[in-house]
PDB file of C-alpha atoms in Angstrom:
ATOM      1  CA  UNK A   1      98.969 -36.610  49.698  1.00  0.00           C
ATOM      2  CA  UNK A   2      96.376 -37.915  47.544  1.00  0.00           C
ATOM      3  CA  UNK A   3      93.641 -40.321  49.286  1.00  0.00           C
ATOM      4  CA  UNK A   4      93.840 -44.373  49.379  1.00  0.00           C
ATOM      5  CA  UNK A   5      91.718 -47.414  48.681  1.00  0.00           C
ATOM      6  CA  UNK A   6      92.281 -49.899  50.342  1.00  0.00           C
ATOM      7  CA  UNK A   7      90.964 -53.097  49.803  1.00  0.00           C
ATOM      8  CA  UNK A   8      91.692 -56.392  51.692  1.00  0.00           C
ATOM      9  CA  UNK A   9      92.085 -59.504  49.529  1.00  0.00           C
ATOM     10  CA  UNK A  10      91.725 -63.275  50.368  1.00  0.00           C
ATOM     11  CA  UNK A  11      91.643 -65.763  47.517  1.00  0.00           C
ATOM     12  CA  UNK A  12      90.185 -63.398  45.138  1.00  0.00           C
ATOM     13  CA  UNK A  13      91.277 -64.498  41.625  1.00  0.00           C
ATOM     14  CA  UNK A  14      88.043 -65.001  40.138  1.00  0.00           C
ATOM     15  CA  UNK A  15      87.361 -61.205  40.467  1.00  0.00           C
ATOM     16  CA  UNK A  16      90.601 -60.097  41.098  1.00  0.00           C
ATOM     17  CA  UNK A  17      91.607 -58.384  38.038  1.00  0.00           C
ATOM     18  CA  UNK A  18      88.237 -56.919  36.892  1.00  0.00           C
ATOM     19  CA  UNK A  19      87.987 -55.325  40.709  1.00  0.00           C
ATOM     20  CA  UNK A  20      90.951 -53.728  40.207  1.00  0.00           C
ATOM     21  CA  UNK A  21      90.577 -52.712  37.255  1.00  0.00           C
ATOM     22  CA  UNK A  22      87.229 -50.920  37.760  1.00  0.00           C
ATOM     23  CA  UNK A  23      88.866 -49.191  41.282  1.00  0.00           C
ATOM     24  CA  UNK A  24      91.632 -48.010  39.038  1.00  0.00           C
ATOM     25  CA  UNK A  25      89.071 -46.343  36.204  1.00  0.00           C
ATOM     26  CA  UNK A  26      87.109 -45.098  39.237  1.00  0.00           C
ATOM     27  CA  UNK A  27      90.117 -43.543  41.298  1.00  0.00           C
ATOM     28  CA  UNK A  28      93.757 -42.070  39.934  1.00  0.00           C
ATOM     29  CA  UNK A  29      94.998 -41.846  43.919  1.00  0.00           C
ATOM     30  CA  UNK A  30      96.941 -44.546  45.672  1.00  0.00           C
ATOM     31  CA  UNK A  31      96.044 -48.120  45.658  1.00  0.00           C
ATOM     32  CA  UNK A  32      96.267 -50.630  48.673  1.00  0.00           C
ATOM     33  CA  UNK A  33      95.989 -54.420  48.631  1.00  0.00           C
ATOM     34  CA  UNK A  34      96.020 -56.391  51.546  1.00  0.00           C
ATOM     35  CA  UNK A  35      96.640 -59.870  50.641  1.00  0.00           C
ATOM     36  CA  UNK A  36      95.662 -62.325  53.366  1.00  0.00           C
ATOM     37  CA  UNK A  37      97.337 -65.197  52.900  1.00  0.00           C
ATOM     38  CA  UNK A  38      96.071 -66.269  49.604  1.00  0.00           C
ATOM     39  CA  UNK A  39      96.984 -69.690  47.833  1.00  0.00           C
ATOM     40  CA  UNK A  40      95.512 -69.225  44.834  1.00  0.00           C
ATOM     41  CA  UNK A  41      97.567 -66.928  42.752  1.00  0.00           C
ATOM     42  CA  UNK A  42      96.385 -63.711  44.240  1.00  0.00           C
ATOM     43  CA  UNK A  43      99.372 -62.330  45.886  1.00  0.00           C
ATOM     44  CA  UNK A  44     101.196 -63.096  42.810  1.00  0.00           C
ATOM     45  CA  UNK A  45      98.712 -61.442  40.055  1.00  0.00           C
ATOM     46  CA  UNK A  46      99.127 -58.149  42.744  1.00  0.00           C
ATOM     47  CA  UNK A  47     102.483 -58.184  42.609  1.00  0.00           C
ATOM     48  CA  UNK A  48     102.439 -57.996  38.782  1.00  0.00           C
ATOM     49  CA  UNK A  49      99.693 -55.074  38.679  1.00  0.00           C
ATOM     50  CA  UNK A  50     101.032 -52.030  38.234  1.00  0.00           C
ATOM     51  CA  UNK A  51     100.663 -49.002  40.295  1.00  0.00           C
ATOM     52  CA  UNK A  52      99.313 -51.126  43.265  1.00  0.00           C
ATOM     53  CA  UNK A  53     101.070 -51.401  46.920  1.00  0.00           C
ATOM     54  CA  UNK A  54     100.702 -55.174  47.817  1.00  0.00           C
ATOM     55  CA  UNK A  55     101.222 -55.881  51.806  1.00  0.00           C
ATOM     56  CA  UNK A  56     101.276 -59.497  52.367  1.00  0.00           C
ATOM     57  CA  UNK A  57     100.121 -62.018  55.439  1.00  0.00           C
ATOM     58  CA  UNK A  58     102.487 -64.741  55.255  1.00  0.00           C
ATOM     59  CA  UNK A  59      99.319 -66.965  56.313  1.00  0.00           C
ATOM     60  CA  UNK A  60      95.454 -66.521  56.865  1.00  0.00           C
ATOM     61  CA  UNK A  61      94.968 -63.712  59.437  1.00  0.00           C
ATOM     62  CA  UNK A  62      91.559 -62.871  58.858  1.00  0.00           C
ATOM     63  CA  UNK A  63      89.167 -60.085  57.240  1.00  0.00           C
ATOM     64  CA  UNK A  64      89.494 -57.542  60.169  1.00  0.00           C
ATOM     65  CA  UNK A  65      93.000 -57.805  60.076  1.00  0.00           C
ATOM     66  CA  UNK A  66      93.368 -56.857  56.894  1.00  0.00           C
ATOM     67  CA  UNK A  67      90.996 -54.406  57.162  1.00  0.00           C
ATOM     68  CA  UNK A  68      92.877 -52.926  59.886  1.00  0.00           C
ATOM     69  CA  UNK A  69      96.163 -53.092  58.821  1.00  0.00           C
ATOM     70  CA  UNK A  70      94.635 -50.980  55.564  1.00  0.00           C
ATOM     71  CA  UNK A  71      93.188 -48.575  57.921  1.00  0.00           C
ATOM     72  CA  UNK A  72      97.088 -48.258  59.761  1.00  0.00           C
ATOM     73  CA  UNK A  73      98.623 -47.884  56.606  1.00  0.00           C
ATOM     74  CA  UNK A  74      96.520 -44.456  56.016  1.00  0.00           C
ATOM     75  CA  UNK A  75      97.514 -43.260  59.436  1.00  0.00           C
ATOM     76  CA  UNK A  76     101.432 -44.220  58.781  1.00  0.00           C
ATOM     77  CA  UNK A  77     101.255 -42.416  55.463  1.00  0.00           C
ATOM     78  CA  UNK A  78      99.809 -39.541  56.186  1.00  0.00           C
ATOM     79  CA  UNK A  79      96.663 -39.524  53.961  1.00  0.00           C
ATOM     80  CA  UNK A  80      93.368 -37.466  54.799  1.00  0.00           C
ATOM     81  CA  UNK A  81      90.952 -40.073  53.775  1.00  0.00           C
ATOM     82  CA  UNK A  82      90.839 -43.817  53.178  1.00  0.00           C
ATOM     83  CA  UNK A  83      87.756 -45.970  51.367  1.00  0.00           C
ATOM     84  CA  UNK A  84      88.125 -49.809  52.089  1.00  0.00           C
ATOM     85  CA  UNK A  85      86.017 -51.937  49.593  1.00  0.00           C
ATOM     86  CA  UNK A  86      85.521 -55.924  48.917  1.00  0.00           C
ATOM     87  CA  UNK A  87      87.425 -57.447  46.121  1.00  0.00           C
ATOM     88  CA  UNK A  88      85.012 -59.830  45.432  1.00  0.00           C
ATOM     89  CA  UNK A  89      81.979 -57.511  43.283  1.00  0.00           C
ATOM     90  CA  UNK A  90      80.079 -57.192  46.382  1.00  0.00           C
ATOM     91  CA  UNK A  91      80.599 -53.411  46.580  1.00  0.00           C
ATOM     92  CA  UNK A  92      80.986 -51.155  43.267  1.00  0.00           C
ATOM     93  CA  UNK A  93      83.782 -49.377  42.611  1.00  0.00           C
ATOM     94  CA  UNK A  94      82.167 -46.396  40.950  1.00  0.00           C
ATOM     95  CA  UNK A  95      80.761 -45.213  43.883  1.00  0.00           C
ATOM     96  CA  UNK A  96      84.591 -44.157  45.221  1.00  0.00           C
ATOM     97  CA  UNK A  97      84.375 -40.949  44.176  1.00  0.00           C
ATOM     98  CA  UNK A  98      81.203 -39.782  45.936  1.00  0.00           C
ATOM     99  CA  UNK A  99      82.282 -41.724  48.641  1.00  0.00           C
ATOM    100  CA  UNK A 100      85.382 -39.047  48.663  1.00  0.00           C
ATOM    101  CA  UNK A 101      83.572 -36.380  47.879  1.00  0.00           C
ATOM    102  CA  UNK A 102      80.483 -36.661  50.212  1.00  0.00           C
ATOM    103  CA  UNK A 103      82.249 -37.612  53.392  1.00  0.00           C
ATOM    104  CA  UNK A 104      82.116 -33.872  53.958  1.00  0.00           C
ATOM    105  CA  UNK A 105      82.472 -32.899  57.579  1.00  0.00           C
ATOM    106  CA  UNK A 106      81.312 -36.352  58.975  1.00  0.00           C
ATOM    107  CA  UNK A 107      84.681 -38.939  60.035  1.00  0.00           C
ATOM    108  CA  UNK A 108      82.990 -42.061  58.541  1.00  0.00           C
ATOM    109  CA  UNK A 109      80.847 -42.313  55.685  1.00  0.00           C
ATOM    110  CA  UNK A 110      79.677 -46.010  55.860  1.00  0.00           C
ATOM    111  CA  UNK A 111      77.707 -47.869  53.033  1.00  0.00           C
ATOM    112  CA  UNK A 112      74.024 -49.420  53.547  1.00  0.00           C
ATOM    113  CA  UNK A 113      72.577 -51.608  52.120  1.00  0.00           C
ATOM    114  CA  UNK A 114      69.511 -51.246  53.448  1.00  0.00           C
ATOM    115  CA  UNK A 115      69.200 -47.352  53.516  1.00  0.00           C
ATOM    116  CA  UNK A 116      67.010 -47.587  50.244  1.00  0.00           C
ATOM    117  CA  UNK A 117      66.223 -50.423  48.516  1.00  0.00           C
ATOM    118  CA  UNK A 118      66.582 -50.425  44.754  1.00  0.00           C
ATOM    119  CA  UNK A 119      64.522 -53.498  42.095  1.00  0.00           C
ATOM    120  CA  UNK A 120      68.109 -54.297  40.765  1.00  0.00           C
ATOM    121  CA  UNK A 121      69.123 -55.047  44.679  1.00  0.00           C
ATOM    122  CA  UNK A 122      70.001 -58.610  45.588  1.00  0.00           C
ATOM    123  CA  UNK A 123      68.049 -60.759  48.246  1.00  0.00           C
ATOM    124  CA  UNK A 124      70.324 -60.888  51.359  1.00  0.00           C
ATOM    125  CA  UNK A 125      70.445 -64.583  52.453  1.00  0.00           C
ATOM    126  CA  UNK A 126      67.751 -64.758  55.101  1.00  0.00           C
ATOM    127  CA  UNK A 127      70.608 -65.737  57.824  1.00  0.00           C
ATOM    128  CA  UNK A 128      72.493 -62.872  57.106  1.00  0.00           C
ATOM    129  CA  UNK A 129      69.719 -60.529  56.945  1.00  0.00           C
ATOM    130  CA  UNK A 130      68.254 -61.535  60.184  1.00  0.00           C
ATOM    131  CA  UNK A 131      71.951 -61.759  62.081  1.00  0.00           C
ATOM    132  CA  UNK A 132      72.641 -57.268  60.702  1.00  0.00           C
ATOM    133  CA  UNK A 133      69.028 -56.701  61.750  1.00  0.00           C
ATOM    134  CA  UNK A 134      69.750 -58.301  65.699  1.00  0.00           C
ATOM    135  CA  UNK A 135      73.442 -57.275  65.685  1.00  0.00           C
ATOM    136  CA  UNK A 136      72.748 -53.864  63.959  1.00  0.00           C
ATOM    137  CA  UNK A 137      69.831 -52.723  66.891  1.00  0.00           C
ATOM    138  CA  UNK A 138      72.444 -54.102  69.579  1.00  0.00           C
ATOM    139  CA  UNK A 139      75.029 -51.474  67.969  1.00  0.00           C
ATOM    140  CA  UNK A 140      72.436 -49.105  68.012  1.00  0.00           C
ATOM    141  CA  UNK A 141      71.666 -49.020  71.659  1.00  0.00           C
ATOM    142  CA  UNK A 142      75.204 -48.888  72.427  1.00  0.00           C
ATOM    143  CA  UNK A 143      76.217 -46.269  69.701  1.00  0.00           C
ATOM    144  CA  UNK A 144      72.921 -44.287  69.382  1.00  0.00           C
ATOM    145  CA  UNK A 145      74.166 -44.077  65.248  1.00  0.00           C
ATOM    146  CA  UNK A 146      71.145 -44.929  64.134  1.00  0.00           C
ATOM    147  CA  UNK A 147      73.061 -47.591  61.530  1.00  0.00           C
ATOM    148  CA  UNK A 148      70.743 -49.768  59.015  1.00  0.00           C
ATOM    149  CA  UNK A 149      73.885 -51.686  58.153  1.00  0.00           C
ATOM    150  CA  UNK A 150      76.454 -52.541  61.060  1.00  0.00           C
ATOM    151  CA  UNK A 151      78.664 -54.745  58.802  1.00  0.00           C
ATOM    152  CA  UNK A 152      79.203 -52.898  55.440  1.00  0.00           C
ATOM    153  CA  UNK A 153      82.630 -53.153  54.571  1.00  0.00           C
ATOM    154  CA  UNK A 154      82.227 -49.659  51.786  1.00  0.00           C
ATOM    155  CA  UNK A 155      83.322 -47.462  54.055  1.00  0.00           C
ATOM    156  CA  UNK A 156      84.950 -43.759  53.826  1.00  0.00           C
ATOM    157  CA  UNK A 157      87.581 -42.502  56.712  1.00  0.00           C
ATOM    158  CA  UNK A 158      88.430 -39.367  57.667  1.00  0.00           C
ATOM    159  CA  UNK A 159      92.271 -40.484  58.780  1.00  0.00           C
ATOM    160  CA  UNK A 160      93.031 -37.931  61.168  1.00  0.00           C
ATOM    161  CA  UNK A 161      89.734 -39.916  63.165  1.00  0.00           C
ATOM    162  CA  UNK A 162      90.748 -43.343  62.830  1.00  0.00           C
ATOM    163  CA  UNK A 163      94.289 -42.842  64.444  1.00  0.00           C
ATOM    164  CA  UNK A 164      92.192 -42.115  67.614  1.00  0.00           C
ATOM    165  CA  UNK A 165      91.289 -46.139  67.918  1.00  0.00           C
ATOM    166  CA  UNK A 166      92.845 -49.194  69.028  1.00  0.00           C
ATOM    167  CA  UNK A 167      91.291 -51.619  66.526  1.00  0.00           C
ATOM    168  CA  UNK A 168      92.357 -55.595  67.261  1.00  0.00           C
ATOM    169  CA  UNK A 169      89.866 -58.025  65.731  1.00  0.00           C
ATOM    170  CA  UNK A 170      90.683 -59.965  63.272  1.00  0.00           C
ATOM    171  CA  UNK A 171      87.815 -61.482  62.459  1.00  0.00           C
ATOM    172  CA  UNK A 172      84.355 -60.491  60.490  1.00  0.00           C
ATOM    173  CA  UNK A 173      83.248 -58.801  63.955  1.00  0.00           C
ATOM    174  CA  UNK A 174      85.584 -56.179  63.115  1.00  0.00           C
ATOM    175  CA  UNK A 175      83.506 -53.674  62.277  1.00  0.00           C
ATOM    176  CA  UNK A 176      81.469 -54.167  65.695  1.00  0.00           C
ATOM    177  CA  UNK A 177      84.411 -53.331  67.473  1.00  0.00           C
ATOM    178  CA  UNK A 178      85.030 -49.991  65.433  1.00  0.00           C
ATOM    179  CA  UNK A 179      81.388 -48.752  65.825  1.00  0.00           C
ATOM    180  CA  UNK A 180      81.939 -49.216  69.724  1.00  0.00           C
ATOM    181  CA  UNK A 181      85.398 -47.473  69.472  1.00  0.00           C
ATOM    182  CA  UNK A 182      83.911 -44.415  66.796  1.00  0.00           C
ATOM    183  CA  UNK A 183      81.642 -43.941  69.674  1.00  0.00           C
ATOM    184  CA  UNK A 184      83.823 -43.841  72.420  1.00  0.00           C
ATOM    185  CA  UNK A 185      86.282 -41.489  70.663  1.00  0.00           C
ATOM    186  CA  UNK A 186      83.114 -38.722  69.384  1.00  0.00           C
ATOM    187  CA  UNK A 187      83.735 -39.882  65.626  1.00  0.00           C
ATOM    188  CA  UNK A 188      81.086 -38.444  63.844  1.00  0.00           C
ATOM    189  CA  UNK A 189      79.259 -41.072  61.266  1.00  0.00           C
ATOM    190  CA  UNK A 190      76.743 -40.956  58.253  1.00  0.00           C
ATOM    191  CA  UNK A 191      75.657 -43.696  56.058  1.00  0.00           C
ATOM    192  CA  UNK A 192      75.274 -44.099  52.169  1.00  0.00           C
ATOM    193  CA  UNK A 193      72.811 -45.834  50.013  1.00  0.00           C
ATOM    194  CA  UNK A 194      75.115 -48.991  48.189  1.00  0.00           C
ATOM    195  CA  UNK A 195      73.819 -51.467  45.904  1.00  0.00           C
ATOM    196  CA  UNK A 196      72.879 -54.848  47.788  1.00  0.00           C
ATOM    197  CA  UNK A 197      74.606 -57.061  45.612  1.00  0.00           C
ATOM    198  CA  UNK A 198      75.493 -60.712  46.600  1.00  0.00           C
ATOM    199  CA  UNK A 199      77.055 -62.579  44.049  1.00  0.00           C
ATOM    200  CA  UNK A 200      78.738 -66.035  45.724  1.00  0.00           C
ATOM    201  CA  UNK A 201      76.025 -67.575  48.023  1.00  0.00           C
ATOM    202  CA  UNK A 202      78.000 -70.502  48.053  1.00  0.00           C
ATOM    203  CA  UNK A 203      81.621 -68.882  50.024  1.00  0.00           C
ATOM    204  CA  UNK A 204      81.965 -69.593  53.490  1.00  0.00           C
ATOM    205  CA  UNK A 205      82.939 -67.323  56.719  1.00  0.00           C
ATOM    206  CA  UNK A 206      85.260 -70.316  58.041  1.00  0.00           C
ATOM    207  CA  UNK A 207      86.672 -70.152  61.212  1.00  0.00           C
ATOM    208  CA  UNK A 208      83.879 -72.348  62.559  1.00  0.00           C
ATOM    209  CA  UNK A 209      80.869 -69.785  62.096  1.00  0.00           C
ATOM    210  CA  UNK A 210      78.908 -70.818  58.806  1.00  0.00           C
ATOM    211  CA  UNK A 211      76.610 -71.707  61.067  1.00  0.00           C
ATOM    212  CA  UNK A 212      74.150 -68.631  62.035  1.00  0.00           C
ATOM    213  CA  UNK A 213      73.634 -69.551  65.758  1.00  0.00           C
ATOM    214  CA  UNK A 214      77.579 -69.522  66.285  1.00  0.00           C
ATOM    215  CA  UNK A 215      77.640 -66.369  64.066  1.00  0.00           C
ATOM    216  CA  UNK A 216      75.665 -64.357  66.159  1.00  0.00           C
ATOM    217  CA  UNK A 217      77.066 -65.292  69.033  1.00  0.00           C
ATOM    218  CA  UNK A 218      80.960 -64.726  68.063  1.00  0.00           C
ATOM    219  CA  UNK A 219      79.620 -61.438  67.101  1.00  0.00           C
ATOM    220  CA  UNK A 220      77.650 -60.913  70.581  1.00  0.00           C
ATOM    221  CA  UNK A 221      80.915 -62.185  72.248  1.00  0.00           C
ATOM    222  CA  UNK A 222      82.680 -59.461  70.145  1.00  0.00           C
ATOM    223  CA  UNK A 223      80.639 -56.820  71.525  1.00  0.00           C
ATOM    224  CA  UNK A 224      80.627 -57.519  74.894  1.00  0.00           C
ATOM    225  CA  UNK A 225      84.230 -58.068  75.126  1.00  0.00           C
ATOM    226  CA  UNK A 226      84.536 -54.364  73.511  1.00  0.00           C
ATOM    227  CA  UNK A 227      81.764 -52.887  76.317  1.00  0.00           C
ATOM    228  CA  UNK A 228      83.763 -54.823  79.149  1.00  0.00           C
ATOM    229  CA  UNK A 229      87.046 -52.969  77.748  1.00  0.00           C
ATOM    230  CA  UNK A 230      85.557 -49.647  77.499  1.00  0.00           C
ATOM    231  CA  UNK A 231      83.952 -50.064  81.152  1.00  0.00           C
ATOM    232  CA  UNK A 232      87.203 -50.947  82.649  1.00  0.00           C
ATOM    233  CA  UNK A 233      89.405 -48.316  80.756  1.00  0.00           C
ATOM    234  CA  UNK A 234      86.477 -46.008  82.253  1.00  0.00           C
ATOM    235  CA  UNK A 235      86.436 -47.259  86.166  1.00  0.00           C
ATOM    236  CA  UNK A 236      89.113 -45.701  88.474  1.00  0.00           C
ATOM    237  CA  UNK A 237      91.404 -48.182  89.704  1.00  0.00           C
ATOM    238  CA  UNK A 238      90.463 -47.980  92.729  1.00  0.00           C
ATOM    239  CA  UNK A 239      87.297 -49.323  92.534  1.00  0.00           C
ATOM    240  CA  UNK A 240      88.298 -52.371  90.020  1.00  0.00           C
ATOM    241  CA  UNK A 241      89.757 -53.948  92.487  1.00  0.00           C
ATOM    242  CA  UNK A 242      87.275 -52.872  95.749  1.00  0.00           C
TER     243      UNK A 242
END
């Protein structure tokens, strides 16, 4: 079976078509949207693209869930590998290919975008920059990946890895939880230089953490919730409850 993109969608319009467009001149596999709820005409301009498989949220479920629910497809269907990418020009789609190609031996090939740094790279917003710097040295100790970017969404799967983990969070934390998982189940990770592009300063996370304080610590509450799970699934019963 050929290999998927998959690429979660939440009020996109604005981008929508060109995005898909670009994914489809970049890639002749299989196509996956996940549409999150969208009230803007989204869902419906997917479900009149052609050669696209649309799965729909009947209401907002959130980022990681889609993300997630990608990821499942992959494993469901059989496919060897599986790139998820942004629909909103954040990531480009012409670096599919060598996403494919270069994923090699390694079960993840994530994308950085602060591996190298480029003069046509974007400024990261100083919140966001300093919020993957903390959160991306936390994941470090824990992991030992030796990550520059924690949260890139551009990411490559080796399928056959990914069916190892039990991946849950909805939210933008999401890819916290899978480094601490990848870890856990002896994936085997490399990053990729990716364009640092940020082109809508003004959209929101929602959910109650646009502010950067209660960002970082959703995220830290993410991570420790994912340590306390691995440390219990890892203590003998017998001493959980001496």
């Amino acid at each position: 079976m050929s290999d998927l993109v998959a690429v979660p969608v939440y009020n996109e319009i604005a981008t929508l078509a060109l995005v898909m467009a670009k994914i489809r001149d970049n890639h002749d596999g299989d196509i996956l949207a996940v549409d999150d709820g969208s009230t803007d005409g989204s869902y419906e301009t997917l479900q009149n693209t052609p050669g696209i498989v649309v799965l729909r949220h009947e209401r907002n479920m959130g980022y990681g869930k889609s993300v997630i629910d990608g990821l499942e497809y992959a494993v469901r269907n059989g496919y060897e590998k599986v790139v998820t990418i942004d629909c909103d020009e954040q990531h480009e789609p012409k670096f599919i290919g060598r996403m494919f190609a270069e994923l090699g031996d390694y079960d993840v090939l994530s994308g950085s975008r602060y591996l190298e740094t480029s003069p046509e790279d974007d400024a990261a917003p100083p919140d966001r920059l300093d919020i993957n710097r903390k959160i991306t040295e936390v994941i470090n100790q824990i992991t030992g990946f030796n990550l520059t970017d924690s949260f890139c969404g551009f990411k490559c799967y080796r399928v056959s890895a990914i069916a190892r983990l039990s991946l849950d969070e909805p939210g933008y934390a999401q890819p916290l939880q899978f480094w601490i998982q990848a870890k856990h189940s002896g994936l085997s990770v490399q990053e990729i230089p990716t364009p640092r592009i940020y082109k809508n300063l003004s959209r929101t996370f929602g959910g109650g953490i646009d502010d950067p304080e209660k960002r970082l610590g959703y995220y830290m509450e993410v991570v420790e919730r994912e340590l306390e799970r691995w440390r219990m699934k890892n203590t003998p019963k017998s001493r959980r409850t001496a």
